[in-house]
Tab-separated table of C-alpha atoms in Angstrom:
chain	number	residue	atom	x	y	z
A	1	MET	CA	23.250	63.208	-56.418
A	2	GLU	CA	20.502	65.861	-56.614
A	3	ILE	CA	18.131	63.460	-58.403
A	4	PHE	CA	18.765	60.839	-55.720
A	5	SER	CA	18.110	63.396	-52.954
A	6	ALA	CA	14.892	64.599	-54.583
A	7	THR	CA	13.684	61.027	-55.130
A	8	PHE	CA	14.579	60.055	-51.571
A	9	PHE	CA	12.745	63.097	-50.186
A	10	TRP	CA	9.661	62.327	-52.300
A	11	LEU	CA	9.646	58.658	-51.220
A	12	SER	CA	10.135	59.624	-47.572
A	13	ALA	CA	7.292	62.150	-47.762
A	14	THR	CA	5.028	59.588	-49.464
A	15	ILE	CA	5.770	56.884	-46.890
A	16	SER	CA	5.301	59.382	-44.068
A	17	ALA	CA	1.920	60.516	-45.464
A	18	GLU	CA	0.762	56.894	-45.781
A	19	THR	CA	1.915	56.077	-42.249
A	20	ASP	CA	0.212	59.201	-40.897
A	21	PHE	CA	-2.979	58.295	-42.740
A	22	ASN	CA	-2.925	54.686	-41.542
A	23	SER	CA	-2.641	55.903	-37.967
A	24	PHE	CA	-5.450	58.432	-38.531
A	25	TRP	CA	-7.616	55.789	-40.244
A	26	GLN	CA	-7.288	53.318	-37.364
A	27	GLN	CA	-8.314	56.024	-34.912
A	28	PHE	CA	-11.186	57.297	-37.096
A	29	LYS	CA	-12.479	53.811	-37.957
A	30	THR	CA	-12.376	52.711	-34.313
A	31	ALA	CA	-14.269	55.854	-33.267
A	32	VAL	CA	-16.986	55.253	-35.912
A	33	VAL	CA	-17.338	51.554	-35.061
A	34	ASN	CA	-17.587	52.382	-31.333
A	35	SER	CA	-19.949	55.345	-31.895
A	36	ASP	CA	-17.397	57.679	-30.279
A	37	LYS	CA	-19.008	60.810	-31.673
A	38	SER	CA	-16.674	63.312	-30.013
A	39	THR	CA	-13.565	61.633	-31.461
A	40	VAL	CA	-15.147	61.470	-34.920
A	41	ALA	CA	-16.022	65.168	-34.627
A	42	ARG	CA	-12.457	66.032	-33.531
A	43	LEU	CA	-11.126	64.209	-36.605
A	44	THR	CA	-13.508	66.077	-38.930
A	45	ARG	CA	-12.846	69.260	-40.880
A	46	PHE	CA	-15.673	71.807	-40.894
A	47	PRO	CA	-17.557	72.665	-42.912
A	48	LEU	CA	-18.079	68.985	-43.769
A	49	SER	CA	-19.016	68.605	-47.416
A	50	MET	CA	-22.224	66.650	-48.041
A	51	PRO	CA	-23.786	64.996	-51.113
A	52	PHE	CA	-25.455	67.046	-53.850
A	53	GLY	CA	-28.489	68.945	-52.593
A	54	ILE	CA	-27.609	68.611	-48.897
A	55	GLU	CA	-26.225	71.590	-47.033
A	56	SER	CA	-22.717	71.226	-45.585
A	57	ILE	CA	-22.345	70.637	-41.858
A	58	LYS	CA	-20.847	73.855	-40.595
A	59	THR	CA	-19.972	73.195	-36.950
A	60	GLU	CA	-18.999	70.444	-34.552
A	61	THR	CA	-22.229	71.043	-32.600
A	62	GLU	CA	-24.324	70.603	-35.746
A	63	PHE	CA	-22.345	67.438	-36.556
A	64	LEU	CA	-22.821	65.940	-33.093
A	65	GLN	CA	-26.569	66.681	-33.141
A	66	GLY	CA	-27.058	64.945	-36.485
A	67	TYR	CA	-24.257	62.369	-36.171
A	68	ASP	CA	-26.225	59.192	-36.999
A	69	ASP	CA	-28.137	60.781	-39.861
A	70	ILE	CA	-24.967	62.292	-41.310
A	71	LEU	CA	-22.702	59.241	-41.180
A	72	ASN	CA	-25.438	56.773	-42.075
A	73	MET	CA	-27.446	58.820	-44.533
A	74	GLU	CA	-27.194	56.319	-47.388
A	75	ALA	CA	-24.631	53.801	-46.146
A	76	ASP	CA	-23.988	51.964	-42.897
A	77	ALA	CA	-20.622	53.529	-42.047
A	78	LYS	CA	-19.969	51.233	-39.082
A	79	ARG	CA	-20.504	48.107	-41.163
A	80	CYS	CA	-18.573	49.422	-44.147
A	81	PHE	CA	-15.574	50.744	-42.226
A	82	GLN	CA	-15.059	47.392	-40.486
A	83	THR	CA	-14.393	45.573	-43.766
A	84	THR	CA	-13.471	48.126	-46.438
A	85	LYS	CA	-10.011	49.610	-46.891
A	86	PRO	CA	-9.424	53.236	-47.944
A	87	LYS	CA	-7.938	53.934	-51.377
A	88	GLN	CA	-5.500	56.705	-52.146
A	89	GLU	CA	-6.938	59.303	-54.524
A	90	GLY	CA	-4.574	62.078	-55.493
A	91	LYS	CA	-3.292	63.623	-52.280
A	92	GLY	CA	-6.147	62.227	-50.198
A	93	TYR	CA	-7.914	58.984	-49.426
A	94	ALA	CA	-11.460	57.718	-49.837
A	95	ILE	CA	-13.518	54.761	-48.766
A	96	TYR	CA	-16.427	53.566	-50.880
A	97	CYS	CA	-19.458	51.972	-49.260
A	98	THR	CA	-22.569	50.248	-50.483
A	99	PHE	CA	-26.118	51.379	-49.749
A	100	LYS	CA	-27.456	50.311	-46.320
A	101	GLN	CA	-30.024	47.958	-47.794
A	102	LEU	CA	-27.407	46.041	-49.829
A	103	PRO	CA	-25.002	43.464	-48.421
A	104	GLU	CA	-21.511	44.766	-47.735
A	105	SER	CA	-20.212	42.319	-50.359
A	106	SER	CA	-22.037	44.270	-53.095
A	107	GLU	CA	-19.908	45.705	-55.908
A	108	ASN	CA	-22.254	48.728	-56.055
A	109	ARG	CA	-20.342	51.142	-53.787
A	110	PRO	CA	-21.313	54.730	-54.672
A	111	ILE	CA	-21.152	56.271	-51.200
A	112	LYS	CA	-17.783	57.956	-50.794
A	113	TYR	CA	-16.321	59.138	-47.490
A	114	TYR	CA	-13.198	61.167	-48.172
A	115	PHE	CA	-10.233	62.434	-46.210
A	116	ALA	CA	-7.613	65.134	-46.734
A	117	ARG	CA	-4.380	66.121	-45.070
A	118	THR	CA	-4.659	69.526	-43.415
A	119	LYS	CA	-2.217	71.703	-41.495
A	120	THR	CA	-3.322	69.917	-38.324
A	121	GLY	CA	-3.191	66.383	-39.756
A	122	TRP	CA	-5.607	64.104	-41.591
A	123	LYS	CA	-9.290	64.979	-41.378
A	124	PHE	CA	-12.625	63.588	-42.529
A	125	GLU	CA	-13.609	66.079	-45.206
A	126	GLY	CA	-16.859	64.927	-46.779
A	127	ILE	CA	-19.404	62.437	-48.017
A	128	ASP	CA	-20.567	62.068	-51.591
A	129	ASN	CA	-22.842	59.861	-53.658
A	130	ILE	CA	-20.813	59.486	-56.826
A	131	ASN	CA	-23.977	58.590	-58.767
A	132	GLU	CA	-25.402	62.085	-58.280
């Protein structure tokens, strides 16, 4: 009975985390696609981690001031988020995008936007170029 209870709890927690993330993702994706900067900022954890050699974004104000340059540094986040689905990675999720100058159908997808579950819910945690 204990094994069943532990397995049931684990499955329930996993399903709950996925459901929570799916809800978060729909809200985050919609905000990015609609250029709703304040919602994106509210769903972001600071400091926001940035690719190698680029200083992290420490505050919401800094994020809002540089919003377009941050989200679209190497990829077109709006375009990518409309068609690409997040993948679970460990306890978090990530979405991989192509470079802006490449078609969204490209298999070359090194720009990673990643998300983590925090005490206050899912948050956008960083951007990385996995080639660097």
